[in-house]
mmCIF file of C-alpha atoms and ligand atoms in Angstrom:
data_model
loop_
_atom_site.group_PDB
_atom_site.id
_atom_site.type_symbol
_atom_site.label_atom_id
_atom_site.label_comp_id
_atom_site.label_asym_id
_atom_site.label_seq_id
_atom_site.Cartn_x
_atom_site.Cartn_y
_atom_site.Cartn_z
ATOM 1 C CA MET A 1 -12.340 53.152 10.953
ATOM 2 C CA HIS A 2 -13.769 50.753 8.388
ATOM 3 C CA ILE A 3 -12.711 51.732 4.884
ATOM 4 C CA ASP A 4 -16.173 51.372 3.335
ATOM 5 C CA ARG A 5 -17.502 54.005 5.733
ATOM 6 C CA MET A 6 -14.663 56.355 4.820
ATOM 7 C CA ILE A 7 -15.275 55.808 1.088
ATOM 8 C CA ASN A 8 -18.804 57.082 1.424
ATOM 9 C CA GLN A 9 -17.626 60.173 3.276
ATOM 10 C CA LYS A 10 -14.914 61.376 0.918
ATOM 11 C CA PRO A 11 -15.294 60.720 -2.770
ATOM 12 C CA PRO A 12 -13.263 60.912 -4.929
ATOM 13 C CA PHE A 13 -10.338 59.457 -3.046
ATOM 14 C CA LEU A 14 -6.897 58.016 -3.622
ATOM 15 C CA SER A 15 -5.577 54.882 -1.922
ATOM 16 C CA LEU A 16 -2.031 53.602 -2.200
ATOM 17 C CA GLU A 17 -0.715 50.047 -2.288
ATOM 18 C CA PHE A 18 2.787 49.104 -1.109
ATOM 19 C CA PHE A 19 4.693 45.858 -0.752
ATOM 20 C CA PRO A 20 7.084 45.006 2.104
ATOM 21 C CA PRO A 21 10.719 45.539 1.070
ATOM 22 C CA LYS A 22 12.555 42.194 1.091
ATOM 23 C CA GLU A 23 15.502 43.422 3.161
ATOM 24 C CA GLU A 24 15.067 45.158 6.493
ATOM 25 C CA LYS A 25 17.894 47.527 5.583
ATOM 26 C CA ASP A 26 15.571 48.995 2.927
ATOM 27 C CA TRP A 27 12.809 49.839 5.389
ATOM 28 C CA GLU A 28 14.077 53.313 6.126
ATOM 29 C CA THR A 29 13.990 54.257 2.435
ATOM 30 C CA PHE A 30 10.572 52.656 2.173
ATOM 31 C CA PHE A 31 9.091 54.656 5.065
ATOM 32 C CA GLY A 32 10.731 57.787 3.651
ATOM 33 C CA ARG A 33 8.828 57.269 0.388
ATOM 34 C CA VAL A 34 5.564 56.653 2.201
ATOM 35 C CA GLU A 35 6.195 59.871 4.114
ATOM 36 C CA LYS A 36 6.576 61.738 0.798
ATOM 37 C CA LEU A 37 3.287 60.275 -0.432
ATOM 38 C CA ARG A 38 1.404 61.496 2.634
ATOM 39 C CA ALA A 39 1.207 64.798 0.761
ATOM 40 C CA LEU A 40 -1.532 63.151 -1.333
ATOM 41 C CA SER A 41 -3.691 62.553 1.772
ATOM 42 C CA PRO A 42 -4.578 58.980 0.806
ATOM 43 C CA LEU A 43 -7.872 57.730 2.198
ATOM 44 C CA PHE A 44 -6.075 54.531 3.116
ATOM 45 C CA VAL A 45 -2.900 52.619 2.327
ATOM 46 C CA SER A 46 -2.536 48.889 1.884
ATOM 47 C CA ILE A 47 0.382 46.556 2.339
ATOM 48 C CA THR A 48 0.645 43.272 0.449
ATOM 49 C CA CYS A 49 1.850 39.922 1.718
ATOM 50 C CA GLY A 50 4.119 37.643 -0.287
ATOM 51 C CA ALA A 51 2.937 34.684 -2.345
ATOM 52 C CA GLY A 52 1.755 31.794 -0.179
ATOM 53 C CA GLY A 53 1.819 33.976 2.937
ATOM 54 C CA THR A 54 5.578 34.576 2.806
ATOM 55 C CA SER A 55 6.717 37.860 4.367
ATOM 56 C CA LYS A 56 3.617 37.805 6.585
ATOM 57 C CA THR A 57 5.575 38.962 9.631
ATOM 58 C CA ASN A 58 6.866 41.957 7.697
ATOM 59 C CA THR A 59 3.373 42.725 6.415
ATOM 60 C CA LEU A 60 1.979 42.790 9.939
ATOM 61 C CA GLU A 61 4.833 44.857 11.331
ATOM 62 C CA ILE A 62 4.768 47.385 8.496
ATOM 63 C CA ALA A 63 0.963 47.608 8.743
ATOM 64 C CA SER A 64 1.299 48.427 12.423
ATOM 65 C CA ARG A 65 3.879 51.142 11.768
ATOM 66 C CA LEU A 66 1.873 52.705 8.932
ATOM 67 C CA GLN A 67 -1.186 52.804 11.165
ATOM 68 C CA ASN A 68 0.371 53.872 14.447
ATOM 69 C CA GLU A 69 3.560 55.761 13.659
ATOM 70 C CA MET A 70 2.436 57.397 10.431
ATOM 71 C CA GLY A 71 -1.248 57.752 11.294
ATOM 72 C CA LEU A 72 -2.390 56.305 7.951
ATOM 73 C CA GLU A 73 -5.565 54.219 7.826
ATOM 74 C CA THR A 74 -4.064 50.881 6.839
ATOM 75 C CA MET A 75 -5.344 47.705 5.245
ATOM 76 C CA ALA A 76 -3.223 44.561 5.608
ATOM 77 C CA HIS A 77 -3.439 41.951 2.866
ATOM 78 C CA LEU A 78 -4.139 38.522 4.303
ATOM 79 C CA THR A 79 -3.869 35.353 2.228
ATOM 80 C CA CYS A 80 -5.258 31.970 3.238
ATOM 81 C CA LEU A 81 -3.383 29.724 0.808
ATOM 82 C CA GLY A 82 -0.814 27.726 2.740
ATOM 83 C CA GLY A 83 -2.287 28.774 6.095
ATOM 84 C CA ASN A 84 -4.850 27.370 8.498
ATOM 85 C CA LYS A 85 -7.307 28.809 11.013
ATOM 86 C CA GLU A 86 -4.623 29.092 13.662
ATOM 87 C CA ASP A 87 -2.427 31.217 11.355
ATOM 88 C CA ILE A 88 -5.354 33.432 10.479
ATOM 89 C CA ASN A 89 -6.347 33.814 14.162
ATOM 90 C CA HIS A 90 -2.778 34.792 14.976
ATOM 91 C CA SER A 91 -2.690 37.417 12.205
ATOM 92 C CA LEU A 92 -6.074 38.827 13.204
ATOM 93 C CA GLU A 93 -5.008 39.086 16.846
ATOM 94 C CA GLN A 94 -1.831 40.891 15.880
ATOM 95 C CA LEU A 95 -3.730 43.280 13.653
ATOM 96 C CA ARG A 96 -6.282 43.988 16.339
ATOM 97 C CA ALA A 97 -3.490 44.631 18.865
ATOM 98 C CA SER A 98 -1.961 47.111 16.386
ATOM 99 C CA GLU A 99 -5.321 48.773 15.791
ATOM 100 C CA VAL A 100 -5.261 47.858 12.115
ATOM 101 C CA ASN A 101 -8.970 47.513 11.414
ATOM 102 C CA ASN A 102 -9.068 46.518 7.751
ATOM 103 C CA VAL A 103 -7.872 43.506 5.770
ATOM 104 C CA LEU A 104 -7.901 42.555 2.109
ATOM 105 C CA ALA A 105 -9.019 38.912 2.268
ATOM 106 C CA LEU A 106 -7.295 36.908 -0.455
ATOM 107 C CA ARG A 107 -6.720 33.343 -1.452
ATOM 108 C CA GLY A 108 -3.235 34.218 -2.691
ATOM 109 C CA ASP A 109 -0.991 32.517 -5.207
ATOM 110 C CA PRO A 110 1.357 29.624 -4.503
ATOM 111 C CA PRO A 111 5.044 30.558 -4.300
ATOM 112 C CA LYS A 112 6.853 30.253 -7.649
ATOM 113 C CA GLU A 113 8.352 26.858 -6.756
ATOM 114 C CA GLY A 114 4.741 25.578 -6.772
ATOM 115 C CA ALA A 115 5.156 23.569 -3.574
ATOM 116 C CA THR A 116 1.847 24.640 -2.012
ATOM 117 C CA SER A 117 -1.306 22.812 -3.027
ATOM 118 C CA LEU A 118 -4.198 25.077 -3.988
ATOM 119 C CA THR A 119 -6.578 23.183 -1.691
ATOM 120 C CA GLN A 120 -6.029 23.707 2.024
ATOM 121 C CA PRO A 121 -7.845 21.940 4.820
ATOM 122 C CA ASP A 122 -9.360 25.112 6.270
ATOM 123 C CA PHE A 123 -9.731 27.509 3.333
ATOM 124 C CA THR A 124 -9.984 26.850 -0.390
ATOM 125 C CA TYR A 125 -11.139 30.209 -1.707
ATOM 126 C CA ALA A 126 -11.012 33.805 -0.522
ATOM 127 C CA ALA A 127 -14.785 33.572 0.115
ATOM 128 C CA ASP A 128 -14.051 31.015 2.861
ATOM 129 C CA LEU A 129 -11.655 33.470 4.470
ATOM 130 C CA VAL A 130 -14.247 36.257 4.281
ATOM 131 C CA SER A 131 -16.819 34.081 6.088
ATOM 132 C CA TYR A 132 -14.268 33.125 8.712
ATOM 133 C CA ILE A 133 -13.223 36.713 9.418
ATOM 134 C CA ARG A 134 -16.844 37.895 9.527
ATOM 135 C CA GLU A 135 -17.588 35.255 12.136
ATOM 136 C CA HIS A 136 -14.423 35.459 14.244
ATOM 137 C CA ALA A 137 -13.466 39.123 13.884
ATOM 138 C CA PRO A 138 -16.752 40.906 13.205
ATOM 139 C CA ASP A 139 -15.114 44.238 14.025
ATOM 140 C CA MET A 140 -12.760 43.964 11.010
ATOM 141 C CA GLY A 141 -13.379 45.846 7.753
ATOM 142 C CA ILE A 142 -12.978 43.477 4.803
ATOM 143 C CA GLY A 143 -11.998 44.171 1.205
ATOM 144 C CA VAL A 144 -11.632 41.562 -1.541
ATOM 145 C CA ALA A 145 -9.913 41.372 -4.925
ATOM 146 C CA GLY A 146 -11.774 41.566 -8.233
ATOM 147 C CA TYR A 147 -10.786 40.919 -11.834
ATOM 148 C CA PRO A 148 -12.557 43.006 -14.494
ATOM 149 C CA GLU A 149 -10.958 40.817 -17.192
ATOM 150 C CA ALA A 150 -11.575 37.631 -15.132
ATOM 151 C CA HIS A 151 -9.152 35.753 -12.911
ATOM 152 C CA PRO A 152 -6.618 33.813 -15.021
ATOM 153 C CA GLU A 153 -7.699 30.434 -13.569
ATOM 154 C CA SER A 154 -11.412 30.902 -14.141
ATOM 155 C CA SER A 155 -13.284 28.830 -16.706
ATOM 156 C CA SER A 156 -15.533 31.693 -17.812
ATOM 157 C CA ILE A 157 -16.008 35.397 -17.147
ATOM 158 C CA ALA A 158 -19.605 34.877 -15.998
ATOM 159 C CA VAL A 159 -18.653 32.158 -13.499
ATOM 160 C CA ASP A 160 -15.754 34.238 -12.190
ATOM 161 C CA ARG A 161 -18.076 37.200 -11.588
ATOM 162 C CA ARG A 162 -20.444 35.004 -9.606
ATOM 163 C CA HIS A 163 -17.484 33.932 -7.461
ATOM 164 C CA MET A 164 -16.534 37.583 -6.908
ATOM 165 C CA LYS A 165 -20.103 38.339 -5.901
ATOM 166 C CA GLU A 166 -20.022 35.460 -3.446
ATOM 167 C CA LYS A 167 -17.149 37.118 -1.569
ATOM 168 C CA LEU A 168 -19.255 40.250 -1.168
ATOM 169 C CA ASP A 169 -22.368 38.243 -0.258
ATOM 170 C CA ARG A 170 -20.388 36.503 2.464
ATOM 171 C CA GLY A 171 -19.663 39.831 4.127
ATOM 172 C CA ALA A 172 -16.913 41.766 2.323
ATOM 173 C CA ASP A 173 -17.438 45.534 2.383
ATOM 174 C CA PHE A 174 -15.819 46.523 -0.896
ATOM 175 C CA LEU A 175 -13.781 45.243 -3.817
ATOM 176 C CA VAL A 176 -10.448 46.463 -5.203
ATOM 177 C CA THR A 177 -9.791 45.535 -8.818
ATOM 178 C CA GLN A 178 -6.778 44.123 -10.528
ATOM 179 C CA PHE A 179 -5.235 46.904 -12.603
ATOM 180 C CA VAL A 180 -6.857 47.726 -15.906
ATOM 181 C CA PHE A 181 -5.434 49.934 -18.664
ATOM 182 C CA ASP A 182 -8.674 50.579 -20.504
ATOM 183 C CA ASN A 183 -11.208 52.441 -18.374
ATOM 184 C CA ARG A 184 -14.050 51.039 -20.471
ATOM 185 C CA VAL A 185 -13.191 47.605 -19.082
ATOM 186 C CA TYR A 186 -13.679 48.914 -15.530
ATOM 187 C CA PHE A 187 -16.977 50.662 -16.290
ATOM 188 C CA GLU A 188 -18.303 47.610 -18.120
ATOM 189 C CA PHE A 189 -17.319 45.482 -15.113
ATOM 190 C CA ILE A 190 -19.234 47.817 -12.790
ATOM 191 C CA GLU A 191 -22.334 47.533 -14.944
ATOM 192 C CA ARG A 192 -22.227 43.742 -14.991
ATOM 193 C CA MET A 193 -21.604 43.486 -11.224
ATOM 194 C CA ARG A 194 -24.476 45.880 -10.502
ATOM 195 C CA GLU A 195 -26.716 43.746 -12.736
ATOM 196 C CA LEU A 196 -25.772 40.782 -10.561
ATOM 197 C CA GLY A 197 -26.975 42.742 -7.534
ATOM 198 C CA VAL A 198 -23.630 43.893 -6.108
ATOM 199 C CA THR A 199 -24.080 47.198 -4.274
ATOM 200 C CA GLN A 200 -20.715 47.575 -2.508
ATOM 201 C CA PRO A 201 -18.031 50.041 -3.705
ATOM 202 C CA ILE A 202 -15.748 48.739 -6.472
ATOM 203 C CA ILE A 203 -12.414 50.572 -6.499
ATOM 204 C CA PRO A 204 -10.404 50.539 -9.747
ATOM 205 C CA GLY A 205 -6.728 49.608 -9.513
ATOM 206 C CA VAL A 206 -4.248 51.660 -11.571
ATOM 207 C CA LEU A 207 -0.701 50.485 -12.223
ATOM 208 C CA PRO A 208 1.805 52.935 -13.701
ATOM 209 C CA VAL A 209 3.875 51.252 -16.408
ATOM 210 C CA LEU A 210 7.410 52.421 -15.665
ATOM 211 C CA SER A 211 9.366 50.056 -17.911
ATOM 212 C CA LEU A 212 8.862 47.792 -20.904
ATOM 213 C CA LYS A 213 10.012 44.894 -18.733
ATOM 214 C CA SER A 214 7.009 45.343 -16.460
ATOM 215 C CA VAL A 215 4.685 44.866 -19.450
ATOM 216 C CA ARG A 216 6.049 41.353 -19.813
ATOM 217 C CA TYR A 217 5.200 40.681 -16.158
ATOM 218 C CA ILE A 218 1.711 42.159 -16.531
ATOM 219 C CA LEU A 219 0.947 40.061 -19.588
ATOM 220 C CA SER A 220 2.385 36.833 -18.231
ATOM 221 C CA LEU A 221 0.946 36.799 -14.699
ATOM 222 C CA SER A 222 -1.874 39.167 -13.939
ATOM 223 C CA GLY A 223 -4.614 38.222 -16.373
ATOM 224 C CA ALA A 224 -4.863 41.914 -17.309
ATOM 225 C CA SER A 225 -4.350 42.968 -20.909
ATOM 226 C CA VAL A 226 -2.406 45.921 -22.259
ATOM 227 C CA PRO A 227 -4.210 47.722 -25.113
ATOM 228 C CA GLY A 228 -2.289 47.201 -28.368
ATOM 229 C CA ARG A 229 -2.106 50.920 -29.080
ATOM 230 C CA PHE A 230 -0.587 51.662 -25.670
ATOM 231 C CA TYR A 231 1.914 48.836 -26.138
ATOM 232 C CA LEU A 232 3.016 50.250 -29.500
ATOM 233 C CA GLN A 233 3.372 53.712 -27.954
ATOM 234 C CA LEU A 234 5.549 52.241 -25.216
ATOM 235 C CA GLN A 235 7.740 50.520 -27.794
ATOM 236 C CA GLU A 236 8.077 53.718 -29.810
ATOM 237 C CA ALA A 237 8.909 55.645 -26.640
ATOM 238 C CA HIS A 238 11.637 53.126 -25.893
ATOM 239 C CA GLU A 239 13.135 53.465 -29.365
ATOM 240 C CA ARG A 240 12.966 57.249 -29.096
ATOM 241 C CA GLY A 241 14.313 57.818 -25.612
ATOM 242 C CA GLY A 242 14.899 54.520 -23.824
ATOM 243 C CA VAL A 243 13.862 53.849 -20.240
ATOM 244 C CA ALA A 244 13.297 57.503 -19.336
ATOM 245 C CA GLU A 245 10.867 58.050 -22.207
ATOM 246 C CA VAL A 246 8.910 54.876 -21.380
ATOM 247 C CA ARG A 247 8.625 56.080 -17.801
ATOM 248 C CA ARG A 248 7.426 59.509 -18.905
ATOM 249 C CA LEU A 249 4.778 57.969 -21.138
ATOM 250 C CA GLY A 250 3.687 55.486 -18.442
ATOM 251 C CA ILE A 251 3.176 58.290 -15.943
ATOM 252 C CA ALA A 252 1.259 60.452 -18.433
ATOM 253 C CA PHE A 253 -0.937 57.467 -19.378
ATOM 254 C CA ALA A 254 -1.735 56.646 -15.737
ATOM 255 C CA ARG A 255 -2.537 60.297 -15.033
ATOM 256 C CA GLU A 256 -5.034 60.421 -17.909
ATOM 257 C CA GLN A 257 -6.479 57.131 -16.777
ATOM 258 C CA VAL A 258 -7.037 58.391 -13.230
ATOM 259 C CA ARG A 259 -8.736 61.528 -14.565
ATOM 260 C CA GLY A 260 -10.986 59.445 -16.820
ATOM 261 C CA LEU A 261 -11.952 57.066 -14.032
ATOM 262 C CA LEU A 262 -12.950 59.876 -11.704
ATOM 263 C CA GLU A 263 -14.794 61.777 -14.449
ATOM 264 C CA GLY A 264 -16.671 58.586 -15.280
ATOM 265 C CA GLY A 265 -17.880 58.227 -11.691
ATOM 266 C CA ALA A 266 -15.397 55.875 -9.994
ATOM 267 C CA PRO A 267 -15.533 56.453 -6.215
ATOM 268 C CA GLY A 268 -11.742 56.774 -6.097
ATOM 269 C CA VAL A 269 -8.593 55.126 -7.398
ATOM 270 C CA HIS A 270 -6.307 52.518 -5.864
ATOM 271 C CA LEU A 271 -2.789 53.223 -7.088
ATOM 272 C CA TYR A 272 -0.261 50.392 -7.193
ATOM 273 C CA THR A 273 2.726 52.490 -6.133
ATOM 274 C CA LEU A 274 5.494 49.928 -6.820
ATOM 275 C CA ASN A 275 6.955 51.521 -3.660
ATOM 276 C CA GLN A 276 7.955 54.561 -5.702
ATOM 277 C CA ALA A 277 7.053 58.068 -4.589
ATOM 278 C CA ASP A 278 7.932 60.419 -7.447
ATOM 279 C CA PRO A 279 5.899 58.780 -10.259
ATOM 280 C CA CYS A 280 2.870 58.594 -7.973
ATOM 281 C CA LEU A 281 3.205 62.255 -7.026
ATOM 282 C CA GLN A 282 3.360 63.178 -10.714
ATOM 283 C CA ILE A 283 0.310 61.047 -11.530
ATOM 284 C CA ALA A 284 -1.807 62.520 -8.749
ATOM 285 C CA GLU A 285 -0.617 66.146 -8.823
ATOM 286 C CA GLY A 286 -3.533 68.546 -9.040
ATOM 287 C CA ILE A 287 -6.083 65.722 -9.130
ATOM 288 C CA PHE A 288 -6.230 64.861 -5.416
HETATM 289 P P1 FAD B 301 -10.464 33.745 -5.057
HETATM 290 O O1 FAD B 301 -11.485 34.792 -4.934
HETATM 291 O O2 FAD B 301 -10.544 32.575 -4.136
HETATM 292 O O3 FAD B 301 -10.487 33.240 -6.574
HETATM 293 C C1 FAD B 301 -9.464 32.400 -7.080
HETATM 294 C C2 FAD B 301 -10.009 31.580 -8.242
HETATM 295 O O4 FAD B 301 -10.941 30.616 -7.728
HETATM 296 C C3 FAD B 301 -10.793 32.396 -9.278
HETATM 297 O O5 FAD B 301 -10.501 31.867 -10.550
HETATM 298 C C4 FAD B 301 -12.256 32.177 -8.902
HETATM 299 O O6 FAD B 301 -13.140 32.294 -10.013
HETATM 300 C C5 FAD B 301 -12.207 30.740 -8.388
HETATM 301 N N1 FAD B 301 -13.261 30.442 -7.401
HETATM 302 C C6 FAD B 301 -13.656 31.229 -6.373
HETATM 303 N N2 FAD B 301 -14.628 30.626 -5.674
HETATM 304 C C7 FAD B 301 -14.851 29.417 -6.265
HETATM 305 C C8 FAD B 301 -15.730 28.311 -6.003
HETATM 306 N N3 FAD B 301 -16.609 28.328 -4.997
HETATM 307 N N4 FAD B 301 -15.675 27.235 -6.837
HETATM 308 C C9 FAD B 301 -14.789 27.194 -7.882
HETATM 309 N N5 FAD B 301 -13.928 28.219 -8.175
HETATM 310 C C10 FAD B 301 -13.966 29.311 -7.368
HETATM 311 N N6 FAD B 301 -1.597 37.924 -3.881
HETATM 312 C C11 FAD B 301 -0.748 37.744 -2.841
HETATM 313 O O7 FAD B 301 -0.155 36.659 -2.701
HETATM 314 N N7 FAD B 301 -0.524 38.736 -1.925
HETATM 315 C C12 FAD B 301 -1.153 39.943 -1.995
HETATM 316 O O8 FAD B 301 -0.941 40.799 -1.149
HETATM 317 C C13 FAD B 301 -2.070 40.168 -3.077
HETATM 318 N N8 FAD B 301 -2.738 41.336 -3.195
HETATM 319 C C14 FAD B 301 -3.652 41.503 -4.204
HETATM 320 C C15 FAD B 301 -4.371 42.704 -4.283
HETATM 321 C C16 FAD B 301 -5.307 42.906 -5.308
HETATM 322 C C17 FAD B 301 -6.082 44.205 -5.352
HETATM 323 C C18 FAD B 301 -5.518 41.885 -6.287
HETATM 324 C C19 FAD B 301 -6.501 42.093 -7.404
HETATM 325 C C20 FAD B 301 -4.806 40.699 -6.216
HETATM 326 C C21 FAD B 301 -3.878 40.473 -5.179
HETATM 327 N N9 FAD B 301 -3.155 39.283 -5.061
HETATM 328 C C22 FAD B 301 -2.268 39.101 -4.016
HETATM 329 C C23 FAD B 301 -3.285 38.234 -6.074
HETATM 330 C C24 FAD B 301 -4.317 37.129 -5.673
HETATM 331 O O9 FAD B 301 -3.919 36.527 -4.480
HETATM 332 C C25 FAD B 301 -4.348 36.114 -6.805
HETATM 333 O O10 FAD B 301 -4.925 36.666 -7.955
HETATM 334 C C26 FAD B 301 -5.002 34.783 -6.468
HETATM 335 O O11 FAD B 301 -4.751 33.866 -7.539
HETATM 336 C C27 FAD B 301 -6.510 34.838 -6.292
HETATM 337 O O12 FAD B 301 -6.843 35.428 -5.105
HETATM 338 P P2 FAD B 301 -8.383 35.798 -4.812
HETATM 339 O O13 FAD B 301 -8.454 36.257 -3.427
HETATM 340 O O14 FAD B 301 -8.941 36.640 -5.866
HETATM 341 O O15 FAD B 301 -9.005 34.300 -4.905
#
């Protein structure tokens, strides 16, 4: 079923994002963790694809198994950077054959080596991919990515928001946000997007901070900011009790954030699981 239809039927909901393990030997552990997380009855799960379309085969295969063997409504991430229409057709055919009916249509990022040009002959932006899927696979549910604090490459927040709206105008059903750590940023984003005329569901992304190292990643790559107060608390937690204390604080923070988002009227929460079951169970316990 298309995810946007399910969203309207069952608020507030939880959705879970996973990434394909690099090594096939780790798949068993991975599926074991997903199995544990079924206890949360996620509305849907999503599976990422690597930068520049790498790991696409694994994404498609894992999506098929999540959908068919585990019975979870699954959304496969599909990037267009580094691919052409033929690649996209192939992915869409495979997804259709596996009865995976939802994709997150993304431009993607170039692999770290930077070999891939950002302009491709067939698709330049995610909006182009949305139009293509709408035309060639009209039966597919389509989500897109959104950036409450603006995409790192954008020249201005206002221009970036117009580009996000374009993806929805071209036929996307809903938007999943980059993680935010301050719920006010999400609610402000909603207000501005509604003012622009966006009516589709906007699902907030929540990332549990499980180590100080991950903060470095968040700050350097994602375009999201970590509130200063939270950062200081994480540092203090580290001095007090090392990795375990940071993890405890990160889980407690995410749990409060999820509560606040739902209380404030978010339709649900998209949890970036980091492929870990126990922290996600602790965050969601008693809420979903
Ligand atoms: P776009 O919407 O195309 O936007 C990219 C940039 O181009 C923005 O700065 C935008 O303002 C600008 N732009 C858009 N349209 C125009 C236009 N007409 N003219 C000029 N500028 C324009 N990456 C992966 O590789 N794999 C994943 O699985 C993955 N999953 C993600 C899931 C979520 C929920 C999110 C939020 C991000 C994910 N990403 C993933 C990261 C994403 O691919 C990168 O952030 C990428 O740089 C942008 O992708 P996009 O689809 O948002 O691109």
